[in-house]
Amino acid sequence: MILSAFGETFFIFALKLEKIRKMTKYLWLFILFFLLKDAEAFCKTYRYRVQFTDKKQTEYTLDRPEEYLSVRAIERRMRQGLAIDSTDLPVCLSYIRDVCGENERLLASSKWNNTALVLSTDSLFYQRIIGLPFVKGAKLVGVSSEKSHLRDKERKDIVVKKWDKTDSHYGQADEQIRMLHGDSLHEAGFCGEGMQIAVIDAGFYNVDVIKLFRGMHLLGTRDFVNPDSDIYEEYSHGLKVLSCMAVNKPRVMVGTAPEASYWLLRSEDNDTEQLVEEDYWAAAIEFADSAGVDVVNTSLGYYAFDDSSCNYSYSDLDGLTSLMTCSASRAADKGMIVVCSAGNEGNSLWKKITPPADAGNVLAVGAVDSTRKNATFSSVGNTADGRIKPDIMAMGVRSAVVDIDGRVINANGTSYASPILCGLVACLWQACPWLTAKQVMDTVRRSGDRADSPDNIFGYGIPDMWEAYRLGLELKD
């Protein structure tokens, strides 16, 4: 009897103890949850685009451009009769120092737009700097938590060593080159030699280990999203874009500018869609300018963001609103040609081109198939202020591109129509070095099969690059 009572008492005590243990467990989980939330908030970083009023305290002068522009960039301007002006002067370092406190770090700057991209852990950063006399304005363009990316250390193992061959010199890229009569330029000896092309994209996965790129003349790489990353372990979109121009493997695949030299620049953060990517892009194209690049391809476009309040509207397609568009518009005044994808929104509610395709003095490229019919996904124009867009069309349906394993596959998108044309633009400029950037773009438009009646679907149509060469010859002194 005594043992039974004791056992019952012990059982009740044990139940209560277990209940207390479970409650304690949940209490700790509850506390841990809020600790993690606080830690996440603590790790958050804020990216601000700071606009300055002037460059009065710059350490540079227009008399010594060699301090901020390469010899090649200066010669490119001189050859086209373009003056070096205040927009070429770097952003004032003293302004940047005054803006950046102990909780801030400069990520990038744009001399063309007179802005600085500042990373801050201080949520009150805006209030602290907005009253400074040299600060015109500031805008939050990105918020993120610091994170590390796991890289695929076995990526090289997927690369194939053999390829299917065709009877054509261009391999699987035959149709996309002959459609534009790029073969005529190549046969005349204009394959891009001596020309520099910058590819601004999202990453160039496996370009360093795929044998089809072994003969490419690489000038260098830069990552404006994360300077510490390996650009060859990032997203593969840039790999496919680059292949349309740079590959040179007869009977397998030959690109549109196989003898050109290339800069590979990353500005797209594939993990997010935020305004800050326009700042990365602006920094990338200014780097390309200062390095002396001739032609830039970018198969990127932005109109919708993670924060929908940042989305662009059709009225914003005016060539003046998007920071990326403003930078693209200025490139021709620096003597460069920008070739960009029109966008793949033709089947969406948006339908329209995406910035920077609305920029002035660029070639925005839409997509057609092998029968010269427009791709339904290809974004349409015109711009909000009535300018013809897209400018021109190229093959973007079943385009030949290189995949991450080194095989040649078919892919769809204005992302591929753009570099297919871009490489031939570089070849055309090689053939007609007396032309300015704007004249080259004009001859390409004039060679389009709809040049006499451009519209908002095809623009000036599918160009005949051999005809563009003939038009260029007519402008030779």
Short mmCIF file of C-alpha atoms in Angstrom, two decimals:
data_model
loop_
_atom_site.label_atom_id
_atom_site.label_comp_id
_atom_site.label_asym_id
_atom_site.label_seq_id
_atom_site.Cartn_x
_atom_site.Cartn_y
_atom_site.Cartn_z
CA MET A 1 0.00 0.00 0.00
CA ILE A 2 2.75 2.41 0.85
CA LEU A 3 4.62 1.48 -2.30
CA SER A 4 1.49 2.01 -4.43
CA ALA A 5 0.87 5.50 -3.04
CA PHE A 6 4.49 6.40 -3.53
CA GLY A 7 4.43 5.12 -7.09
CA GLU A 8 1.33 7.18 -7.89
CA THR A 9 2.90 10.29 -6.38
CA PHE A 10 6.09 9.73 -8.33
CA PHE A 11 4.15 9.24 -11.58
CA ILE A 12 2.28 12.53 -11.10
CA PHE A 13 5.56 14.29 -10.31
CA ALA A 14 7.17 12.82 -13.41
CA LEU A 15 4.29 14.06 -15.59
CA LYS A 16 4.63 17.54 -14.21
CA LEU A 17 8.38 17.46 -14.74
CA GLU A 18 7.91 16.37 -18.36
CA LYS A 19 5.38 19.16 -18.88
CA ILE A 20 7.81 21.68 -17.44
CA ARG A 21 10.58 20.28 -19.67
CA LYS A 22 8.42 20.66 -22.80
CA MET A 23 7.38 24.17 -21.80
CA THR A 24 11.03 25.08 -21.26
CA LYS A 25 11.91 23.63 -24.66
CA TYR A 26 9.25 25.72 -26.39
CA LEU A 27 10.29 28.77 -24.39
CA TRP A 28 13.86 28.38 -25.60
CA LEU A 29 12.69 27.87 -29.17
CA PHE A 30 10.59 31.02 -28.83
CA ILE A 31 13.57 32.97 -27.49
CA LEU A 32 15.86 31.52 -30.18
CA PHE A 33 13.42 32.56 -32.91
CA PHE A 34 13.48 36.18 -31.79
CA LEU A 35 17.24 36.11 -31.30
CA LEU A 36 17.62 34.91 -34.88
CA LYS A 37 15.20 37.57 -36.11
CA ASP A 38 17.20 40.21 -34.28
CA ALA A 39 20.44 38.80 -35.68
CA GLU A 40 18.97 38.87 -39.19
CA ALA A 41 17.95 42.49 -38.71
CA PHE A 42 21.39 43.26 -37.33
CA CYS A 43 23.05 41.67 -40.40
CA LYS A 44 20.90 43.60 -42.86
CA THR A 45 22.72 46.00 -45.11
CA TYR A 46 21.26 48.96 -46.93
CA ARG A 47 22.45 50.18 -50.31
CA TYR A 48 21.90 53.84 -51.08
CA ARG A 49 22.36 55.73 -54.32
CA VAL A 50 23.66 59.14 -53.27
CA GLN A 51 23.37 61.92 -55.85
CA PHE A 52 25.85 64.79 -55.59
CA THR A 53 25.26 68.38 -56.66
CA ASP A 54 28.58 69.01 -58.39
CA LYS A 55 32.24 68.05 -58.79
CA LYS A 56 33.76 71.26 -57.49
CA GLN A 57 36.20 69.47 -55.19
CA THR A 58 37.38 66.84 -57.64
CA GLU A 59 41.08 66.02 -57.58
CA TYR A 60 41.13 65.58 -61.35
CA THR A 61 41.17 68.00 -64.28
CA LEU A 62 40.17 67.90 -67.94
CA ASP A 63 43.78 68.73 -68.82
CA ARG A 64 45.04 65.36 -67.52
CA PRO A 65 42.54 62.74 -68.74
CA GLU A 66 45.22 60.04 -68.67
CA GLU A 67 44.71 59.93 -64.88
CA TYR A 68 41.21 58.47 -65.26
CA LEU A 69 40.98 57.23 -68.86
CA SER A 70 43.17 54.73 -70.68
CA VAL A 71 45.14 55.77 -73.73
CA ARG A 72 42.80 53.68 -75.85
CA ALA A 73 39.72 55.45 -74.45
CA ILE A 74 41.26 58.86 -75.15
CA GLU A 75 42.21 57.86 -78.69
CA ARG A 76 38.70 56.55 -79.32
CA ARG A 77 37.25 59.93 -78.41
CA MET A 78 39.83 61.84 -80.48
CA ARG A 79 39.17 59.65 -83.51
CA GLN A 80 35.46 60.55 -83.36
CA GLY A 81 35.96 64.21 -82.50
CA LEU A 82 34.46 63.83 -79.03
CA ALA A 83 35.49 66.19 -76.25
CA ILE A 84 36.37 65.03 -72.76
CA ASP A 85 34.00 66.89 -70.44
CA SER A 86 32.97 67.18 -66.80
CA THR A 87 31.01 63.93 -66.90
CA ASP A 88 34.32 62.14 -67.43
CA LEU A 89 35.71 63.49 -64.16
CA PRO A 90 35.49 60.99 -61.28
CA VAL A 91 33.10 61.65 -58.39
CA CYS A 92 34.64 63.86 -55.66
CA LEU A 93 36.48 61.70 -53.15
CA SER A 94 36.02 64.30 -50.42
CA TYR A 95 32.25 64.09 -50.84
CA ILE A 96 32.39 60.31 -50.60
CA ARG A 97 34.55 60.48 -47.47
CA ASP A 98 32.12 62.87 -45.81
CA VAL A 99 29.16 60.63 -46.65
CA CYS A 100 30.79 57.39 -45.47
CA GLY A 101 31.01 57.07 -41.72
CA GLU A 102 32.15 54.10 -39.64
CA ASN A 103 29.04 52.13 -40.64
CA GLU A 104 29.37 52.78 -44.39
CA ARG A 105 31.43 51.52 -47.29
CA LEU A 106 31.65 52.71 -50.90
CA LEU A 107 30.56 49.95 -53.31
CA ALA A 108 30.70 51.83 -56.60
CA SER A 109 30.35 55.25 -58.14
CA SER A 110 29.12 56.71 -61.42
CA LYS A 111 30.92 59.73 -62.79
CA TRP A 112 28.44 60.06 -65.66
CA ASN A 113 25.53 60.33 -63.21
CA ASN A 114 27.57 61.87 -60.35
CA THR A 115 26.40 59.25 -57.87
CA ALA A 116 27.92 56.99 -55.25
CA LEU A 117 26.59 53.60 -54.22
CA VAL A 118 27.05 53.32 -50.47
CA LEU A 119 26.53 50.25 -48.29
CA SER A 120 25.39 51.03 -44.76
CA THR A 121 24.30 49.08 -41.70
CA ASP A 122 22.70 52.23 -40.32
CA SER A 123 18.98 52.47 -41.06
CA LEU A 124 19.21 56.21 -40.28
CA PHE A 125 21.88 56.84 -42.92
CA TYR A 126 19.50 58.80 -45.15
CA GLN A 127 18.55 61.26 -42.40
CA ARG A 128 22.21 61.79 -41.53
CA ILE A 129 23.45 62.73 -45.00
CA ILE A 130 20.46 64.32 -46.74
CA GLY A 131 21.17 67.75 -45.24
CA LEU A 132 24.76 67.93 -46.47
CA PRO A 133 25.19 70.86 -48.91
CA PHE A 134 26.78 68.75 -51.66
CA VAL A 135 24.14 65.98 -51.51
CA LYS A 136 21.38 66.47 -54.04
CA GLY A 137 19.42 63.41 -52.96
CA ALA A 138 19.64 59.82 -51.80
CA LYS A 139 17.61 56.75 -52.60
CA LEU A 140 17.43 53.30 -51.01
CA VAL A 141 18.10 50.93 -53.90
CA GLY A 142 18.80 47.63 -52.14
CA VAL A 143 18.34 45.79 -48.87
CA SER A 144 19.86 42.42 -48.14
CA SER A 145 21.17 40.11 -45.46
CA GLU A 146 24.77 39.03 -45.76
CA LYS A 147 24.97 35.49 -47.05
CA SER A 148 27.58 33.18 -48.46
CA HIS A 149 27.02 31.19 -51.63
CA LEU A 150 27.94 27.54 -51.85
CA ARG A 151 29.95 26.96 -55.01
CA ASP A 152 29.96 23.84 -57.14
CA LYS A 153 33.50 22.58 -56.80
CA GLU A 154 32.80 19.73 -59.20
CA ARG A 155 31.59 21.99 -62.03
CA LYS A 156 34.49 21.07 -64.30
CA ASP A 157 33.48 17.42 -64.36
CA ILE A 158 30.35 18.07 -66.43
CA VAL A 159 32.26 19.49 -69.41
CA VAL A 160 32.20 17.31 -72.53
CA LYS A 161 35.30 16.79 -74.65
CA LYS A 162 33.67 16.06 -78.02
CA TRP A 163 31.07 17.81 -80.15
CA ASP A 164 28.81 17.06 -83.07
CA LYS A 165 30.10 18.51 -86.33
CA THR A 166 28.21 19.85 -89.36
CA ASP A 167 29.15 20.51 -92.98
CA SER A 168 28.98 24.27 -92.43
CA HIS A 169 31.95 26.35 -91.34
CA TYR A 170 29.69 28.05 -88.75
CA GLY A 171 28.40 24.76 -87.38
CA GLN A 172 25.05 25.13 -85.65
CA ALA A 173 25.35 28.94 -85.80
CA ASP A 174 25.06 28.94 -89.59
CA GLU A 175 21.48 30.27 -89.90
CA GLN A 176 21.82 33.08 -87.37
CA ILE A 177 24.91 34.48 -89.10
CA ARG A 178 23.84 34.08 -92.72
CA MET A 179 20.45 35.68 -92.01
CA LEU A 180 22.31 38.96 -91.35
CA HIS A 181 24.83 38.36 -94.17
CA GLY A 182 27.53 38.28 -91.54
CA ASP A 183 29.26 35.58 -93.56
CA SER A 184 30.01 38.19 -96.24
CA LEU A 185 31.77 40.41 -93.71
CA HIS A 186 33.79 37.45 -92.44
CA GLU A 187 34.77 36.31 -95.92
CA ALA A 188 36.04 39.82 -96.61
CA GLY A 189 38.38 39.43 -93.63
CA PHE A 190 36.38 41.31 -90.99
CA CYS A 191 36.02 38.97 -88.01
CA GLY A 192 36.50 41.52 -85.22
CA GLU A 193 40.28 41.60 -85.00
CA GLY A 194 41.48 44.65 -83.06
CA MET A 195 38.00 45.37 -81.66
CA GLN A 196 37.17 45.22 -77.95
CA ILE A 197 33.77 43.99 -76.77
CA ALA A 198 32.52 44.13 -73.18
CA VAL A 199 29.82 41.68 -72.16
CA ILE A 200 27.86 42.97 -69.15
CA ASP A 201 25.83 40.09 -67.78
CA ALA A 202 24.99 37.84 -64.84
CA GLY A 203 27.93 35.45 -64.72
CA PHE A 204 30.01 33.27 -67.01
CA TYR A 205 29.72 29.78 -65.58
CA ASN A 206 32.43 27.40 -66.83
CA VAL A 207 33.79 29.73 -69.54
CA ASP A 208 37.25 29.09 -68.06
CA VAL A 209 37.05 25.31 -68.57
CA ILE A 210 35.01 24.83 -71.76
CA LYS A 211 37.36 24.12 -74.64
CA LEU A 212 35.21 25.98 -77.17
CA PHE A 213 36.44 29.22 -75.54
CA ARG A 214 40.13 28.27 -75.55
CA GLY A 215 40.97 30.51 -78.50
CA MET A 216 39.10 33.54 -77.16
CA HIS A 217 41.20 36.64 -76.53
CA LEU A 218 40.24 37.53 -72.97
CA LEU A 219 41.22 40.98 -71.72
CA GLY A 220 39.96 40.47 -68.17
CA THR A 221 37.00 40.09 -65.84
CA ARG A 222 35.32 42.27 -63.21
CA ASP A 223 32.47 41.49 -60.81
CA PHE A 224 30.60 44.62 -59.71
CA VAL A 225 28.07 42.67 -57.60
CA ASN A 226 30.59 40.83 -55.44
CA PRO A 227 34.27 41.53 -56.19
CA ASP A 228 35.27 38.51 -54.09
CA SER A 229 33.29 35.99 -56.14
CA ASP A 230 34.49 33.70 -58.90
CA ILE A 231 32.81 35.01 -62.03
CA TYR A 232 33.11 31.54 -63.60
CA GLU A 233 31.01 29.98 -60.81
CA GLU A 234 28.16 32.45 -61.08
CA TYR A 235 25.04 32.27 -63.24
CA SER A 236 25.35 30.78 -66.76
CA HIS A 237 23.42 33.41 -68.75
CA GLY A 238 26.59 35.32 -69.67
CA LEU A 239 28.22 32.09 -70.88
CA LYS A 240 25.47 31.57 -73.45
CA VAL A 241 25.47 35.22 -74.51
CA LEU A 242 29.25 35.29 -74.93
CA SER A 243 29.23 32.11 -77.00
CA CYS A 244 27.16 33.78 -79.73
CA MET A 245 30.13 36.04 -80.46
CA ALA A 246 33.36 34.55 -79.17
CA VAL A 247 33.41 30.82 -79.99
CA ASN A 248 35.62 29.83 -82.90
CA LYS A 249 35.39 26.10 -83.58
CA PRO A 250 34.73 25.52 -87.30
CA ARG A 251 31.97 23.00 -88.11
CA VAL A 252 30.90 22.99 -84.44
CA MET A 253 30.13 26.66 -83.76
CA VAL A 254 31.65 29.94 -84.88
CA GLY A 255 30.44 33.18 -83.34
CA THR A 256 29.84 36.53 -84.99
CA ALA A 257 33.10 38.13 -83.77
CA PRO A 258 35.54 35.24 -83.28
CA GLU A 259 38.67 37.40 -83.50
CA ALA A 260 37.58 40.23 -81.18
CA SER A 261 38.91 40.75 -77.65
CA TYR A 262 36.57 40.48 -74.65
CA TRP A 263 35.98 41.93 -71.21
CA LEU A 264 33.59 39.87 -69.05
CA LEU A 265 31.74 42.10 -66.57
CA ARG A 266 29.10 41.00 -64.04
CA SER A 267 26.39 43.43 -62.93
CA GLU A 268 23.35 41.17 -62.44
CA ASP A 269 22.63 39.62 -59.04
CA ASN A 270 20.56 36.58 -59.93
CA ASP A 271 19.35 36.13 -56.33
CA THR A 272 17.35 39.36 -56.26
CA GLU A 273 15.77 41.98 -58.50
CA GLN A 274 16.51 45.39 -57.01
CA LEU A 275 17.30 48.87 -58.29
CA VAL A 276 20.90 48.51 -57.10
CA GLU A 277 21.62 46.33 -60.12
CA GLU A 278 21.31 49.43 -62.27
CA ASP A 279 24.09 51.01 -60.20
CA TYR A 280 26.26 47.94 -60.74
CA TRP A 281 25.56 48.19 -64.46
CA ALA A 282 26.42 51.89 -64.57
CA ALA A 283 29.75 51.15 -62.89
CA ALA A 284 30.40 48.33 -65.37
CA ILE A 285 29.81 50.39 -68.50
CA GLU A 286 31.96 53.23 -67.17
CA PHE A 287 34.72 50.73 -66.54
CA ALA A 288 34.32 49.52 -70.13
CA ASP A 289 34.58 53.12 -71.34
CA SER A 290 37.70 53.90 -69.34
CA ALA A 291 39.34 50.65 -70.51
CA GLY A 292 38.84 51.66 -74.15
CA VAL A 293 36.11 49.19 -75.15
CA ASP A 294 34.48 49.75 -78.55
CA VAL A 295 31.20 47.81 -78.31
CA VAL A 296 29.15 46.69 -75.32
CA ASN A 297 26.59 43.89 -75.29
CA THR A 298 24.10 43.69 -72.47
CA SER A 299 21.30 41.14 -72.48
CA LEU A 300 19.76 42.50 -69.30
CA GLY A 301 16.65 44.56 -68.73
CA TYR A 302 14.65 45.74 -65.72
CA TYR A 303 11.09 46.94 -65.26
CA ALA A 304 9.77 44.91 -62.27
CA PHE A 305 11.47 44.53 -58.90
CA ASP A 306 11.13 42.59 -55.65
CA ASP A 307 9.72 45.77 -54.17
CA SER A 308 6.83 46.51 -56.55
CA SER A 309 6.81 50.17 -55.54
CA CYS A 310 10.02 50.48 -57.56
CA ASN A 311 8.46 49.09 -60.76
CA TYR A 312 8.65 51.18 -63.90
CA SER A 313 5.57 52.18 -65.86
CA TYR A 314 5.24 52.66 -69.60
CA SER A 315 5.60 56.43 -69.16
CA ASP A 316 9.06 55.77 -67.71
CA LEU A 317 10.26 54.39 -71.07
CA ASP A 318 11.32 57.89 -72.10
CA GLY A 319 15.08 57.45 -72.29
CA LEU A 320 15.52 59.61 -69.20
CA THR A 321 14.15 57.79 -66.13
CA SER A 322 16.07 54.55 -65.50
CA LEU A 323 19.65 55.05 -64.28
CA MET A 324 20.70 52.20 -66.55
CA THR A 325 19.01 53.87 -69.51
CA CYS A 326 20.67 57.20 -68.77
CA SER A 327 24.08 55.52 -68.71
CA ALA A 328 23.40 53.59 -71.92
CA SER A 329 22.27 56.77 -73.67
CA ARG A 330 25.53 58.51 -72.79
CA ALA A 331 27.80 55.75 -74.12
CA ALA A 332 27.63 56.90 -77.75
CA ASP A 333 28.75 60.38 -76.65
CA LYS A 334 31.85 58.67 -75.29
CA GLY A 335 32.41 56.87 -78.59
CA MET A 336 31.02 53.43 -77.67
CA ILE A 337 28.21 51.40 -79.16
CA VAL A 338 25.73 49.67 -76.84
CA VAL A 339 23.80 46.70 -78.22
CA CYS A 340 21.08 45.44 -75.88
CA SER A 341 18.23 42.96 -75.83
CA ALA A 342 14.75 44.42 -76.34
CA GLY A 343 13.25 42.12 -73.70
CA ASN A 344 11.15 38.95 -73.62
CA GLU A 345 7.86 40.43 -72.45
CA GLY A 346 5.83 40.17 -75.68
CA ASN A 347 3.55 37.50 -74.22
CA SER A 348 3.20 39.14 -70.80
CA LEU A 349 0.91 41.92 -69.63
CA TRP A 350 3.83 44.35 -69.86
CA LYS A 351 4.63 43.56 -73.54
CA LYS A 352 6.95 46.55 -73.92
CA ILE A 353 10.70 46.85 -74.20
CA THR A 354 12.62 46.93 -70.93
CA PRO A 355 15.22 49.49 -69.86
CA PRO A 356 17.87 50.14 -71.11
CA ALA A 357 16.28 49.33 -74.50
CA ASP A 358 14.45 52.68 -74.35
CA ALA A 359 17.76 54.57 -74.39
CA GLY A 360 18.65 56.89 -77.21
CA ASN A 361 21.67 56.07 -79.39
CA VAL A 362 21.70 52.33 -78.67
CA LEU A 363 20.75 49.33 -80.77
CA ALA A 364 17.88 47.50 -79.05
CA VAL A 365 17.49 44.07 -80.65
CA GLY A 366 14.29 42.06 -80.95
CA ALA A 367 13.98 38.40 -81.91
CA VAL A 368 12.83 36.59 -85.06
CA ASP A 369 12.85 32.90 -85.99
CA SER A 370 14.62 31.24 -88.92
CA THR A 371 11.72 32.14 -91.24
CA ARG A 372 12.16 35.84 -90.33
CA LYS A 373 8.89 35.88 -88.39
CA ASN A 374 8.91 37.84 -85.17
CA ALA A 375 9.01 35.82 -81.96
CA THR A 376 5.83 36.36 -79.97
CA PHE A 377 7.87 36.76 -76.77
CA SER A 378 9.95 39.60 -78.22
CA SER A 379 9.16 42.92 -76.52
CA VAL A 380 7.66 45.67 -78.61
CA GLY A 381 7.91 49.47 -78.71
CA ASN A 382 7.66 52.26 -79.16
CA THR A 383 9.14 54.38 -76.40
CA ALA A 384 6.87 56.61 -74.32
CA ASP A 385 8.13 59.63 -76.25
CA GLY A 386 7.43 58.01 -79.63
CA ARG A 387 10.85 56.80 -80.77
CA ILE A 388 11.11 53.62 -82.86
CA LYS A 389 11.89 50.54 -80.80
CA PRO A 390 13.15 47.92 -81.10
CA ASP A 391 15.83 49.23 -83.44
CA ILE A 392 16.62 46.03 -85.26
CA MET A 393 15.94 42.26 -85.29
CA ALA A 394 18.10 39.13 -85.26
CA MET A 395 17.57 35.41 -84.75
CA GLY A 396 16.44 34.71 -81.19
CA VAL A 397 14.43 31.51 -81.68
CA ARG A 398 16.44 28.29 -81.48
CA SER A 399 19.66 30.29 -81.48
CA ALA A 400 22.84 28.26 -81.22
CA VAL A 401 24.53 28.82 -77.85
CA VAL A 402 27.00 26.95 -75.66
CA ASP A 403 25.60 25.30 -72.53
CA ILE A 404 27.33 24.82 -69.15
CA ASP A 405 28.58 21.36 -70.13
CA GLY A 406 30.24 22.67 -73.29
CA ARG A 407 27.69 21.32 -75.73
CA VAL A 408 26.06 23.52 -78.39
CA ILE A 409 22.32 23.71 -77.79
CA ASN A 410 19.39 25.81 -79.01
CA ALA A 411 17.86 28.54 -76.86
CA ASN A 412 15.24 31.26 -77.20
CA GLY A 413 15.41 34.91 -76.23
CA THR A 414 16.30 38.43 -77.28
CA SER A 415 19.25 37.73 -74.95
CA TYR A 416 20.81 35.83 -77.86
CA ALA A 417 19.57 37.97 -80.73
CA SER A 418 21.50 40.85 -79.16
CA PRO A 419 25.01 39.32 -79.12
CA ILE A 420 24.49 37.74 -82.53
CA LEU A 421 24.08 41.26 -83.89
CA CYS A 422 26.63 42.80 -81.51
CA GLY A 423 29.50 40.72 -82.82
CA LEU A 424 28.72 41.73 -86.40
CA VAL A 425 28.50 45.40 -85.37
CA ALA A 426 32.08 45.06 -84.11
CA CYS A 427 33.10 43.47 -87.43
CA LEU A 428 31.38 46.27 -89.34
CA TRP A 429 33.24 48.91 -87.33
CA GLN A 430 36.50 47.06 -87.95
CA ALA A 431 35.71 47.28 -91.66
CA CYS A 432 34.76 51.00 -91.45
CA PRO A 433 37.01 52.55 -88.77
CA TRP A 434 36.34 56.06 -90.06
CA LEU A 435 32.73 55.91 -88.82
CA THR A 436 31.64 57.27 -85.45
CA ALA A 437 29.64 55.14 -83.05
CA LYS A 438 26.44 56.92 -84.04
CA GLN A 439 27.19 56.51 -87.74
CA VAL A 440 27.74 52.78 -87.33
CA MET A 441 24.37 52.40 -85.63
CA ASP A 442 22.72 54.51 -88.31
CA THR A 443 24.10 52.37 -91.14
CA VAL A 444 22.85 49.22 -89.39
CA ARG A 445 19.34 50.68 -89.11
CA ARG A 446 19.40 51.88 -92.71
CA SER A 447 20.34 48.38 -93.88
CA GLY A 448 17.22 46.89 -92.24
CA ASP A 449 14.61 45.29 -94.49
CA ARG A 450 11.95 47.65 -93.05
CA ALA A 451 14.06 50.79 -93.03
CA ASP A 452 11.53 52.62 -95.24
CA SER A 453 8.61 51.85 -92.94
CA PRO A 454 9.79 50.99 -89.41
CA ASP A 455 7.24 49.88 -86.83
CA ASN A 456 6.92 49.01 -83.16
CA ILE A 457 7.39 45.25 -83.66
CA PHE A 458 10.32 44.92 -86.07
CA GLY A 459 11.79 48.38 -85.78
CA TYR A 460 13.92 48.91 -88.87
CA GLY A 461 13.80 45.18 -89.54
CA ILE A 462 16.46 42.54 -90.10
CA PRO A 463 19.73 44.20 -91.13
CA ASP A 464 21.91 43.22 -94.07
CA MET A 465 25.37 43.75 -92.61
CA TRP A 466 27.03 43.61 -96.02
CA GLU A 467 24.71 46.40 -97.15
CA ALA A 468 25.63 48.30 -93.97
CA TYR A 469 29.28 47.94 -95.01
CA ARG A 470 28.46 49.38 -98.44
CA LEU A 471 26.67 52.31 -96.76
CA GLY A 472 29.71 52.81 -94.55
CA LEU A 473 32.00 52.96 -97.56
CA GLU A 474 29.90 55.81 -98.94
CA LEU A 475 30.75 57.86 -95.84
CA LYS A 476 34.49 57.45 -96.26
CA ASP A 477 36.26 60.72 -97.03
#
